[in-house]
C-alpha cells in the first residue's frame, strides 16, 4: 500500500457512517428539517428535507441532502448565525455556523446574505457531508 | 495493560486501645466487595499513642504479579526518642532460607534487611534517625518479582535483590506488616499486574464518527494518533431573497478597503463595474477627498462596494455588490479636489446555460430593452441579487445574463443616478 498523504477511510466505512447519520435524521416519523437561527437562537426559517433526507454515494461515501421545500416566508427578521439539521422531532443531528458568501465552504453554511427579512423566502441550495 | 489496584488507608493509624480492624479505616478503590482482594487486618495493635507498642496487620496477596508498592507516612510517637522500625514479613512458602539483604536509602539511613528463617522472611526498615518524636517520613517501598529475582526499591531506587524461586508467580502471597514504636497513617498499598510484556503507555485519540470526541487509554502501543471524523465535513449553501420584504427603502452604496488591519470604510463618489461570465470582471470606484485615506489605500488589497438599506424596523442591511483587487490606484489632484480611482480585474462568473430557478429575477425599473443578433440587453434599476449566470426576466421575456454593467454616481451620501445594463451573449 502506498503511504497515504492523509487519513484514508475506505469507501465502505464512509458509506456506513454517512448512511447511519442519514438514518438518524430520518429516524423521526416525518421528514427532517433544517432550521436557520440567529445568535440568540431565534428561529428565522425552517427548510424541509426530503424523506429520506438524502443519498449516500456508494463510491465516495458522500451524503448529499435532498431538499423538499424551501421556507417561502421567513418567520422573523434577523442575522443568520447557524443552521441545524434535525430529525422531525427536533433532535439536532448536525449544527453548522453560517457565513456570507457565494460558494460552498467546508464546515460552513454559506448564504448569499446573513440578513434575513421576515416574509422573504429562504432556501437551501445544496448540503453535503463528506 | 497495567492494572493498578489501590487499597488506601486514609489517615488511618492504628490507634492505641483499638484493634487494628477497628482503628484502620480504608477504602478499596478497585473493588468494594468482600472478596479476596480486600484487606484483612488481624493481630495486635500497630502503634500506639502513649507508648511503644507493636502490632501486626495482615494483608492478603493483592494480586499475583510482579509489582507491589507500599507507601506510607510514618509518624514517630512522642514517647519515642529517635528510632523507629517498620517490619514486614513474607509468610508464603517459596522463600526458604533467603539470603539477608541490607541496604540503605539516602540520607534517611533507611535500611531494609532480611533475616533468614525457615519459610519466613522478615524485612525491616530502620527509620532511625529520620523519625523523630512527632515527625513524619514518607516512605515508598516497592518490590518486583521478575520470575527470577525479587528486586527491592525505596522511592524508586533499586536497593537490593533476592533470588526468587523459579515457577512461583507470586512469591509473596499474603504478607504482614509490623510496626514497632511508630504510628502509621496515610497508608497506601498499590499493586500492579502486567499482562504480557511490560506495556509502553501511549495516548490514542480517535475522534468518533460523529464528531471529534477522543478516547484516552493505556495501550501497549506508544504514540499519538488523531484522525478526523469518518463522517467528513459538512457544508451547505443557502439563499435568501430579502428583497421581498424591503419595500421602497432608500438605498445607498458604500466602499470598503480590505487592508491587513481590517476593513476601512472610505467615501465614494461613483463606481462602475462589469461583471460577466467566462471573462474577467472589472471594478472601479472613485474616492473623493482622498487625503485622509492615502495610507489605507496604499495598504489595501481589495475594495468592496456594498449596497446599504435602512430597514423599516430600523435594522441595517448591507449586501456586497462587487469586489475587486486594488490593481491600480490613480491619484488625481487639482486646485480644489484630490481623488483616487481604484480599479482591478477579478475572476469572472461561471457560465451556466440553465441556472437554477431560485436565482430568477424580474427586472424592475426597465428603461430600455434592445435585442439583436447579440442577444437581449436591458437597462433597468440595479437589482440586489441578479448576477451573471442567473436568469432575468424583462417584460416577461427570460434571458440568461452574461454580463451586467453597473453605473452609479453617489451624491451627498445617497445615490445619484444608478442603473445597470444586463444582457446576454448569443
Coordinates of C-alpha atoms in Angstrom, one line a residue:
Chain A
X1 CA 0.0 0.0 0.0
X2 CA 1.3 3.4 -0.9
X3 CA 1.9 5.7 2.0
X4 CA -1.3 7.8 2.4
X5 CA -0.9 11.5 2.4
X6 CA -3.6 11.8 5.0
X7 CA -6.2 9.9 6.8
X8 CA -7.9 7.5 4.5
X9 CA -11.1 5.6 5.3
X10 CA -12.3 3.1 2.8
X11 CA -15.5 3.8 0.9
X12 CA -17.5 1.1 2.8
X13 CA -16.7 2.7 6.1
X14 CA -17.7 6.2 4.9
X15 CA -20.8 4.8 3.3
X16 CA -21.8 3.1 6.6
X17 CA -21.1 6.2 8.7
X18 CA -23.0 8.5 6.4
X19 CA -25.8 6.1 6.0
X20 CA -26.1 5.8 9.7
X21 CA -26.1 9.6 10.1
X22 CA -28.7 10.0 7.4
X23 CA -30.9 7.4 9.1
X24 CA -30.7 9.4 12.3
X25 CA -32.1 12.4 10.6
X26 CA -34.8 10.2 9.1
X27 CA -35.5 8.5 12.5
X28 CA -38.5 10.6 13.3
X29 CA -41.9 9.9 11.9
X30 CA -41.7 12.7 9.4
X31 CA -39.1 14.4 7.2
X32 CA -36.1 16.0 8.7
X33 CA -35.7 19.8 8.9
X34 CA -33.1 22.4 8.5
X35 CA -33.6 25.2 11.0
X36 CA -32.0 28.6 10.5
X37 CA -31.3 30.5 13.6
X38 CA -29.7 33.7 14.8
X39 CA -27.2 34.0 17.6
X40 CA -30.0 34.3 20.1
X41 CA -31.4 31.0 18.8
X42 CA -34.4 32.8 17.3
X43 CA -35.8 30.6 14.6
X44 CA -35.7 32.6 11.3
X45 CA -36.7 29.9 8.9
X46 CA -37.3 26.2 8.5
X47 CA -36.5 24.3 5.4
X48 CA -37.9 20.8 4.9
X49 CA -35.7 17.9 3.9
X50 CA -36.9 15.1 1.7
X51 CA -37.7 11.8 3.4
X52 CA -35.3 10.0 3.2
X53 CA -33.2 13.2 3.6
X54 CA -30.6 12.3 1.1
X55 CA -28.5 9.7 -0.6
X56 CA -25.0 8.3 0.0
X57 CA -22.7 7.9 -2.9
X58 CA -21.6 4.3 -3.0
X59 CA -18.2 5.2 -4.3
X60 CA -17.3 8.3 -2.4
X61 CA -19.5 7.9 0.6
X62 CA -20.6 11.5 0.3
X63 CA -24.0 12.2 1.8
X64 CA -25.9 14.6 -0.4
X65 CA -29.0 16.1 1.2
X66 CA -32.2 16.4 -0.8
X67 CA -34.4 19.5 -0.1
X68 CA -38.1 19.0 -0.2
X69 CA -39.3 22.5 0.3
X70 CA -38.0 25.9 1.0
X71 CA -39.4 28.3 3.6
X72 CA -41.5 30.6 1.5
X73 CA -41.7 33.2 4.2
X74 CA -39.1 33.7 6.8
X75 CA -40.5 33.7 10.3
X76 CA -38.5 36.6 11.6
X77 CA -36.0 39.1 10.6
X78 CA -32.5 38.7 11.9
X79 CA -29.0 37.7 11.2
X80 CA -28.3 34.1 10.4
X81 CA -25.8 32.6 12.9
X82 CA -26.1 28.9 12.3
X83 CA -28.2 26.2 10.9
X84 CA -29.4 22.9 12.5
X85 CA -30.1 19.7 10.7
X86 CA -32.8 18.0 12.8
X87 CA -35.0 14.9 12.7
X88 CA -38.7 15.5 12.5
X89 CA -39.0 15.6 16.3
X90 CA -36.5 18.4 16.5
X91 CA -33.5 16.5 17.7
X92 CA -30.4 18.3 16.4
X93 CA -28.2 16.0 14.5
X94 CA -25.8 18.5 12.9
X95 CA -25.2 22.2 13.5
X96 CA -23.1 24.4 11.4
X97 CA -22.1 28.1 11.7
X98 CA -23.1 30.3 8.9
X99 CA -21.3 32.8 6.8
X100 CA -22.0 35.0 3.9
X101 CA -20.7 34.0 0.5
X102 CA -21.4 32.5 -2.8
X103 CA -19.7 29.2 -2.9
X104 CA -19.6 26.2 -0.5
X105 CA -17.1 26.4 2.3
X106 CA -16.2 23.3 4.3
X107 CA -17.8 23.3 7.7
X108 CA -20.0 26.3 7.0
X109 CA -23.5 27.0 5.9
X110 CA -23.0 29.7 3.3
X111 CA -25.8 32.1 2.5
X112 CA -25.8 34.9 -0.1
X113 CA -26.7 37.1 2.8
X114 CA -26.9 36.6 6.6
X115 CA -29.6 39.3 6.8
X116 CA -33.0 37.7 6.8
X117 CA -36.1 39.8 6.4
X118 CA -39.3 38.3 7.6
X119 CA -41.5 37.2 4.7
X120 CA -38.8 36.5 2.3
X121 CA -38.0 33.0 1.0
X122 CA -35.1 31.1 2.4
X123 CA -33.8 28.2 0.5
X124 CA -31.0 25.6 0.9
X125 CA -29.5 25.0 -2.5
X126 CA -27.1 22.2 -1.5
X127 CA -25.8 20.4 1.5
X128 CA -23.4 17.6 1.8
X129 CA -21.4 15.6 4.4
X130 CA -18.2 14.0 3.4
Chain B
X1 CA -2.3 -3.3 30.1
X2 CA -1.4 -2.4 33.6
X3 CA -3.9 -2.9 36.3
X4 CA -3.4 -0.7 39.3
X5 CA -5.1 -1.6 42.4
X6 CA -5.3 0.6 45.4
X7 CA -6.0 -0.1 49.0
X8 CA -5.9 3.2 50.7
X9 CA -5.8 3.6 54.4
X10 CA -6.6 7.2 54.7
X11 CA -5.4 8.9 57.9
X12 CA -5.6 5.5 59.4
X13 CA -3.2 4.9 62.1
X14 CA -3.9 2.1 64.4
X15 CA -4.6 3.9 67.5
X16 CA -3.8 2.7 70.9
X17 CA -6.6 0.9 72.5
X18 CA -8.2 0.0 69.3
X19 CA -7.9 -3.2 67.4
X20 CA -6.3 -2.8 64.0
X21 CA -9.5 -3.7 62.4
X22 CA -11.5 -1.1 64.2
X23 CA -8.9 1.6 64.1
X24 CA -7.9 1.4 60.5
X25 CA -10.3 2.9 58.0
X26 CA -9.7 2.1 54.5
X27 CA -11.3 2.2 51.1
X28 CA -10.8 -0.3 48.4
X29 CA -10.9 1.8 45.3
X30 CA -11.0 -1.0 42.8
X31 CA -13.4 -3.4 44.4
X32 CA -15.5 -2.7 47.4
X33 CA -16.9 -6.2 47.7
X34 CA -15.6 -8.5 50.3
X35 CA -13.6 -10.7 48.1
X36 CA -10.1 -12.0 48.1
X37 CA -8.7 -8.6 47.3
X38 CA -10.0 -7.0 50.4
X39 CA -7.7 -6.2 53.2
X40 CA -7.8 -8.3 56.3
X41 CA -6.5 -6.8 59.4
X42 CA -5.7 -9.0 62.4
X43 CA -3.4 -9.3 65.3
X44 CA -2.4 -6.9 67.9
X45 CA -2.1 -3.2 67.9
X46 CA 0.0 -1.3 65.4
X47 CA 1.4 1.7 67.0
X48 CA 0.0 3.5 69.9
X49 CA -0.4 6.9 71.2
X50 CA 1.0 6.5 74.6
X51 CA 3.9 4.2 74.3
X52 CA 5.9 1.9 72.3
X53 CA 3.7 -0.8 71.1
X54 CA 3.9 -3.4 68.5
X55 CA 1.3 -4.8 66.2
X56 CA 0.7 -6.5 63.0
X57 CA -1.7 -6.1 60.1
X58 CA -2.1 -8.9 57.8
X59 CA -2.9 -8.3 54.2
X60 CA -3.9 -10.7 51.5
X61 CA -1.9 -11.2 48.4
X62 CA -3.0 -8.1 46.5
X63 CA -2.7 -9.8 43.2
X64 CA -0.5 -12.2 41.5
X65 CA 2.1 -10.3 39.5
X66 CA 5.3 -8.6 39.6
X67 CA 4.7 -5.3 41.2
X68 CA 3.9 -4.2 44.7
X69 CA 4.2 -0.8 46.3
X70 CA 3.8 0.2 49.9
X71 CA 3.6 3.8 50.5
X72 CA 3.1 5.1 54.0
X73 CA 3.7 8.1 56.2
X74 CA 5.3 7.1 59.4
X75 CA 5.0 9.2 62.5
X76 CA 7.2 9.0 65.5
X77 CA 5.3 8.8 68.7
X78 CA 6.0 11.4 71.3
X79 CA 7.4 8.9 73.7
X80 CA 9.9 7.5 71.2
X81 CA 13.2 9.4 71.3
X82 CA 14.6 8.9 67.9
X83 CA 14.2 5.5 66.5
X84 CA 11.6 3.5 64.7
X85 CA 11.1 0.5 62.6
X86 CA 8.7 -1.0 60.2
X87 CA 8.9 -4.7 59.5
X88 CA 7.1 -6.7 57.1
X89 CA 7.1 -10.4 56.8
X90 CA 6.7 -12.6 53.8
X91 CA 4.8 -15.5 55.0
X92 CA 4.3 -17.6 52.0
X93 CA 6.3 -20.6 51.2
X94 CA 8.9 -20.4 48.4
X95 CA 11.2 -18.2 50.3
X96 CA 13.1 -20.6 52.4
X97 CA 16.4 -19.6 53.7
X98 CA 16.5 -16.4 51.7
X99 CA 19.8 -14.6 52.0
X100 CA 19.9 -11.5 54.1
X101 CA 19.8 -8.2 52.3
X102 CA 20.7 -4.9 53.7
X103 CA 20.8 -1.6 52.0
X104 CA 20.5 2.0 52.9
X105 CA 18.4 4.7 51.4
X106 CA 19.6 8.2 51.0
X107 CA 20.2 10.5 53.9
X108 CA 17.5 8.8 55.9
X109 CA 19.7 5.9 56.6
X110 CA 16.8 3.6 55.9
X111 CA 17.7 0.0 56.0
X112 CA 15.8 -3.0 54.8
X113 CA 17.2 -6.2 55.8
X114 CA 16.0 -9.8 55.8
X115 CA 16.7 -12.4 58.3
X116 CA 16.7 -16.0 57.4
X117 CA 14.2 -18.3 58.7
X118 CA 12.6 -21.4 57.6
X119 CA 9.7 -20.4 55.3
X120 CA 9.5 -16.9 56.8
X121 CA 11.4 -14.0 55.6
X122 CA 11.3 -10.8 57.6
X123 CA 12.3 -7.5 56.3
X124 CA 12.6 -4.4 58.4
X125 CA 13.0 -0.8 57.5
X126 CA 15.0 1.0 60.1
X127 CA 13.9 4.5 60.0
X128 CA 16.2 6.0 62.6
X129 CA 17.4 8.6 62.7
X130 CA 14.8 10.1 60.3
X131 CA 11.8 9.6 62.5
X132 CA 11.9 11.8 65.5
X133 CA 9.2 12.2 68.0
X134 CA 6.1 13.6 66.3
X135 CA 8.0 13.9 63.0
X136 CA 6.8 12.2 59.8
X137 CA 8.6 10.5 57.0
X138 CA 7.2 9.4 53.6
X139 CA 8.4 6.0 52.6
X140 CA 7.7 4.2 49.4
X141 CA 8.8 0.6 49.2
X142 CA 8.4 -1.4 46.0
X143 CA 9.4 -4.9 45.3
X144 CA 9.1 -6.6 42.0
X145 CA 9.4 -10.2 41.2
X146 CA 10.5 -10.8 37.7
X147 CA 10.4 -14.6 37.8
X148 CA 14.0 -15.0 38.9
X149 CA 14.7 -12.2 41.4
X150 CA 12.9 -10.0 43.8
X151 CA 14.1 -6.5 43.4
X152 CA 13.6 -4.0 46.1
X153 CA 13.2 -0.3 45.6
X154 CA 13.0 2.5 48.0
X155 CA 11.5 5.6 46.5
X156 CA 12.2 4.3 43.1
X157 CA 15.8 3.4 43.7
X158 CA 16.7 -0.3 43.5
X159 CA 18.3 -1.2 46.8
X160 CA 18.5 -4.9 46.8
X161 CA 17.9 -8.2 45.1
X162 CA 16.9 -11.5 46.3
X163 CA 16.9 -14.6 44.3
X164 CA 13.4 -15.9 43.6
X165 CA 12.1 -19.3 43.2
X166 CA 11.5 -20.5 39.7
X167 CA 7.9 -21.2 38.8
X168 CA 6.4 -19.2 41.6
X169 CA 4.4 -16.4 40.0
X170 CA 3.8 -14.5 43.2
X171 CA 6.4 -15.3 45.8
X172 CA 4.9 -13.0 48.4
X173 CA 1.4 -14.1 48.8
X174 CA -0.1 -12.6 51.9
X175 CA 2.2 -10.6 54.0
X176 CA 2.2 -9.0 57.4
X177 CA 3.2 -5.5 58.3
X178 CA 4.8 -5.0 61.6
X179 CA 5.1 -1.7 63.3
X180 CA 7.2 -1.2 66.3
X181 CA 7.0 2.0 68.2
X182 CA 5.6 4.0 65.4
X183 CA 2.3 5.2 64.2
X184 CA 1.3 4.5 60.6
X185 CA -1.1 6.6 58.8
X186 CA -1.9 7.5 55.2
X187 CA -1.0 4.0 54.2
X188 CA -1.4 3.1 50.6
X189 CA -0.9 -0.3 49.1
X190 CA -0.7 -0.4 45.4
X191 CA -0.3 -3.4 43.3
X192 CA 0.1 -3.8 39.6
X193 CA -0.4 -6.7 37.4
X194 CA 1.2 -6.9 34.0
X195 CA -0.4 -8.8 31.2
X196 CA 2.2 -9.8 28.7
X197 CA 5.2 -7.7 28.3
X198 CA 5.6 -4.6 30.3
X199 CA 3.4 -2.2 28.5
X200 CA 4.5 1.0 26.9
X201 CA 1.9 3.6 27.6
X202 CA 0.7 5.9 24.9
X203 CA -2.2 8.1 24.2
X204 CA -4.5 7.3 21.3
X205 CA -7.0 9.9 20.4
X206 CA -9.5 8.9 17.8
X207 CA -12.5 11.1 17.0
X208 CA -15.7 9.3 16.8
X209 CA -17.6 9.0 13.6
X210 CA -19.9 11.8 14.6
X211 CA -17.5 14.3 16.0
X212 CA -14.1 14.9 17.3
X213 CA -14.5 13.1 20.5
X214 CA -11.4 11.4 21.8
X215 CA -10.6 8.4 23.9
X216 CA -7.6 8.3 26.1
X217 CA -6.4 5.0 27.3
X218 CA -3.4 3.0 28.2
X219 CA -2.5 0.7 25.4
X220 CA 0.6 -1.3 24.6
X221 CA 1.5 0.9 21.7
X222 CA 3.3 4.2 22.0
X223 CA 2.4 7.2 20.0
X224 CA -0.3 9.7 19.5
X225 CA -2.9 9.1 16.8
X226 CA -5.5 11.5 15.8
X227 CA -7.8 11.1 12.8
X228 CA -10.6 13.3 11.5
X229 CA -14.2 12.1 11.6
X230 CA -15.2 9.4 9.3
X231 CA -18.3 11.4 8.5
X232 CA -16.3 14.1 6.8
X233 CA -17.0 17.7 6.9
X234 CA -20.4 19.1 6.2
X235 CA -21.1 22.1 4.0
X236 CA -24.3 23.8 2.8
X237 CA -25.2 26.7 0.5
X238 CA -28.4 28.6 1.1
X239 CA -30.1 31.6 -0.4
X240 CA -32.4 34.2 0.9
X241 CA -34.4 36.7 -1.2
X242 CA -34.6 39.6 1.2
X243 CA -35.9 42.0 -1.4
X244 CA -39.4 40.7 -0.9
X245 CA -39.6 42.5 2.4
X246 CA -37.7 45.6 1.5
X247 CA -40.4 47.7 0.1
X248 CA -39.4 51.2 -1.1
X249 CA -36.5 51.7 1.1
X250 CA -33.8 54.2 0.2
X251 CA -30.5 52.6 -0.6
X252 CA -27.0 53.9 -0.9
X253 CA -23.6 52.5 -1.7
X254 CA -20.5 52.3 0.4
X255 CA -16.9 51.5 -0.3
X256 CA -14.7 49.4 2.0
X257 CA -11.0 48.8 1.6
X258 CA -9.7 45.4 2.6
X259 CA -6.4 46.1 4.4
X260 CA -4.2 44.0 6.7
X261 CA -5.7 45.9 9.6
X262 CA -9.2 45.1 8.6
X263 CA -11.9 46.8 6.6
X264 CA -11.7 50.6 6.2
X265 CA -14.7 52.4 5.0
X266 CA -13.9 55.4 2.8
X267 CA -16.1 57.8 1.0
X268 CA -17.1 57.1 -2.6
X269 CA -18.3 59.4 -5.3
X270 CA -19.0 56.9 -8.0
X271 CA -18.5 53.3 -9.0
X272 CA -18.9 51.2 -12.1
X273 CA -18.3 47.6 -12.9
X274 CA -18.7 45.0 -15.4
X275 CA -19.5 41.5 -14.1
X276 CA -19.7 38.7 -16.6
X277 CA -19.5 35.1 -17.2
X278 CA -16.4 33.5 -18.8
X279 CA -14.5 36.7 -18.8
X280 CA -12.8 38.8 -16.1
X281 CA -14.8 41.3 -14.1
X282 CA -13.8 44.9 -14.0
X283 CA -14.5 47.1 -11.0
X284 CA -13.8 50.7 -10.5
X285 CA -14.6 53.2 -7.7
X286 CA -13.6 56.8 -7.1
X287 CA -12.7 58.0 -3.6
X288 CA -13.2 61.8 -3.2
X289 CA -11.2 64.0 -0.8
X290 CA -8.8 61.2 -0.5
X291 CA -6.2 63.0 1.6
X292 CA -7.1 61.2 4.8
X293 CA -7.2 57.8 3.2
X294 CA -3.9 57.6 1.2
X295 CA -2.3 55.3 3.7
X296 CA -5.3 52.9 3.8
X297 CA -5.5 52.9 0.0
X298 CA -1.8 52.1 -0.3
X299 CA -2.3 49.2 2.2
X300 CA -5.5 47.9 0.6
X301 CA -5.5 44.6 -1.3
X302 CA -9.2 44.7 -2.3
X303 CA -12.1 47.0 -2.4
X304 CA -15.7 46.2 -2.0
X305 CA -18.8 48.1 -3.0
X306 CA -21.9 47.3 -0.9
X307 CA -25.4 48.4 -1.2
X308 CA -27.0 49.5 2.1
X309 CA -30.6 50.0 3.1
X310 CA -32.1 51.0 6.4
X311 CA -35.0 48.7 7.0
X312 CA -38.3 50.0 8.2
X313 CA -37.8 48.3 11.5
X314 CA -34.5 50.2 12.0
X315 CA -32.1 47.4 11.0
X316 CA -29.4 47.9 8.6
X317 CA -29.0 45.7 5.5
X318 CA -25.7 45.6 3.7
X319 CA -25.2 43.5 0.6
X320 CA -22.0 43.1 -1.4
X321 CA -22.4 44.1 -5.0
X322 CA -18.9 44.0 -6.4
X323 CA -15.4 43.3 -5.2
X324 CA -12.1 43.8 -7.0
X325 CA -8.4 43.7 -6.3
X326 CA -6.6 47.0 -5.9
X327 CA -4.6 46.6 -9.0
X328 CA -4.4 50.3 -9.8
X329 CA -4.9 53.3 -7.5
X330 CA -4.7 56.5 -9.6
X331 CA -4.5 59.7 -7.6
X332 CA -5.6 63.0 -9.2
X333 CA -5.0 66.3 -7.6
X334 CA -6.4 69.7 -8.7
X335 CA -6.9 73.2 -7.1
X336 CA -9.9 72.0 -5.1
X337 CA -10.0 68.3 -5.4
X338 CA -7.9 65.3 -4.6
X339 CA -9.4 61.9 -5.8
X340 CA -8.3 58.4 -6.2
X341 CA -9.6 55.9 -8.7
X342 CA -9.4 52.3 -7.7
X343 CA -9.6 49.6 -10.3
X344 CA -8.9 46.0 -10.8
X345 CA -9.9 42.8 -12.5
X346 CA -11.3 39.8 -10.9
X347 CA -12.3 36.3 -11.9
X348 CA -15.5 36.2 -13.9
X349 CA -18.6 34.1 -13.1
X350 CA -19.1 30.6 -14.3
X351 CA -21.2 30.1 -17.3
X352 CA -24.5 28.4 -16.6
X353 CA -26.8 27.8 -19.5
X354 CA -29.6 26.6 -17.3
X355 CA -29.3 28.3 -14.0
X356 CA -31.5 27.2 -11.0
X357 CA -34.8 28.9 -10.9
X358 CA -34.1 30.1 -7.4
X359 CA -31.9 32.8 -8.9
X360 CA -34.5 34.1 -11.4
X361 CA -35.1 37.8 -11.2
X362 CA -37.7 40.1 -12.7
X363 CA -36.0 43.3 -13.7
X364 CA -37.6 46.4 -12.2
X365 CA -37.4 50.0 -13.4
X366 CA -36.8 49.0 -17.0
X367 CA -35.6 51.9 -19.0
X368 CA -34.9 50.3 -22.3
X369 CA -34.8 46.9 -24.0
X370 CA -32.8 46.2 -27.0
X371 CA -32.3 42.9 -28.9
X372 CA -30.4 41.8 -31.9
X373 CA -28.1 39.1 -33.0
X374 CA -26.0 39.5 -29.9
X375 CA -29.0 38.9 -27.7
X376 CA -31.1 40.8 -25.3
X377 CA -29.9 43.8 -23.4
X378 CA -31.9 45.6 -20.8
X379 CA -31.3 48.8 -18.9
X380 CA -33.0 48.8 -15.6
X381 CA -32.8 49.7 -11.9
X382 CA -30.0 47.9 -10.2
X383 CA -31.1 44.5 -8.9
X384 CA -29.8 43.5 -5.5
X385 CA -29.4 39.8 -6.3
X386 CA -29.0 39.4 -10.0
X387 CA -25.6 38.2 -11.1
X388 CA -24.1 36.9 -14.3
X389 CA -25.2 33.3 -14.8
X390 CA -28.6 34.0 -13.4
X391 CA -31.9 34.2 -15.4
X392 CA -33.5 37.6 -15.8
X393 CA -37.0 38.5 -17.0
X394 CA -37.8 41.7 -18.7
X395 CA -41.4 42.2 -19.8
X396 CA -41.9 38.5 -19.3
X397 CA -39.0 37.5 -21.6
X398 CA -36.3 35.5 -20.0
X399 CA -32.7 35.5 -20.8
X400 CA -29.6 34.2 -19.1
X401 CA -27.4 37.1 -18.0
X402 CA -23.9 37.0 -19.5
X403 CA -22.9 40.5 -18.3
X404 CA -24.0 43.3 -16.1
X405 CA -22.7 46.8 -16.4
X406 CA -23.3 49.0 -13.3
X407 CA -23.2 52.7 -13.4
X408 CA -23.6 54.5 -10.1
X409 CA -23.0 58.1 -9.1
X410 CA -23.2 58.9 -5.4
X411 CA -24.4 62.3 -4.3
X412 CA -24.4 63.7 -0.8
X413 CA -24.2 60.3 0.8
X414 CA -27.0 58.9 -1.2
X415 CA -27.3 57.6 -4.6
X416 CA -27.3 59.7 -7.7
X417 CA -28.3 58.1 -10.9
X418 CA -27.8 54.4 -10.7
X419 CA -28.7 51.8 -13.3
X420 CA -27.4 48.7 -14.9
X421 CA -27.3 47.1 -18.2
X422 CA -27.9 43.4 -18.1
X423 CA -27.5 41.4 -21.3
X424 CA -27.0 38.0 -22.9
X425 CA -24.4 36.9 -25.4
X426 CA -25.5 34.7 -28.2

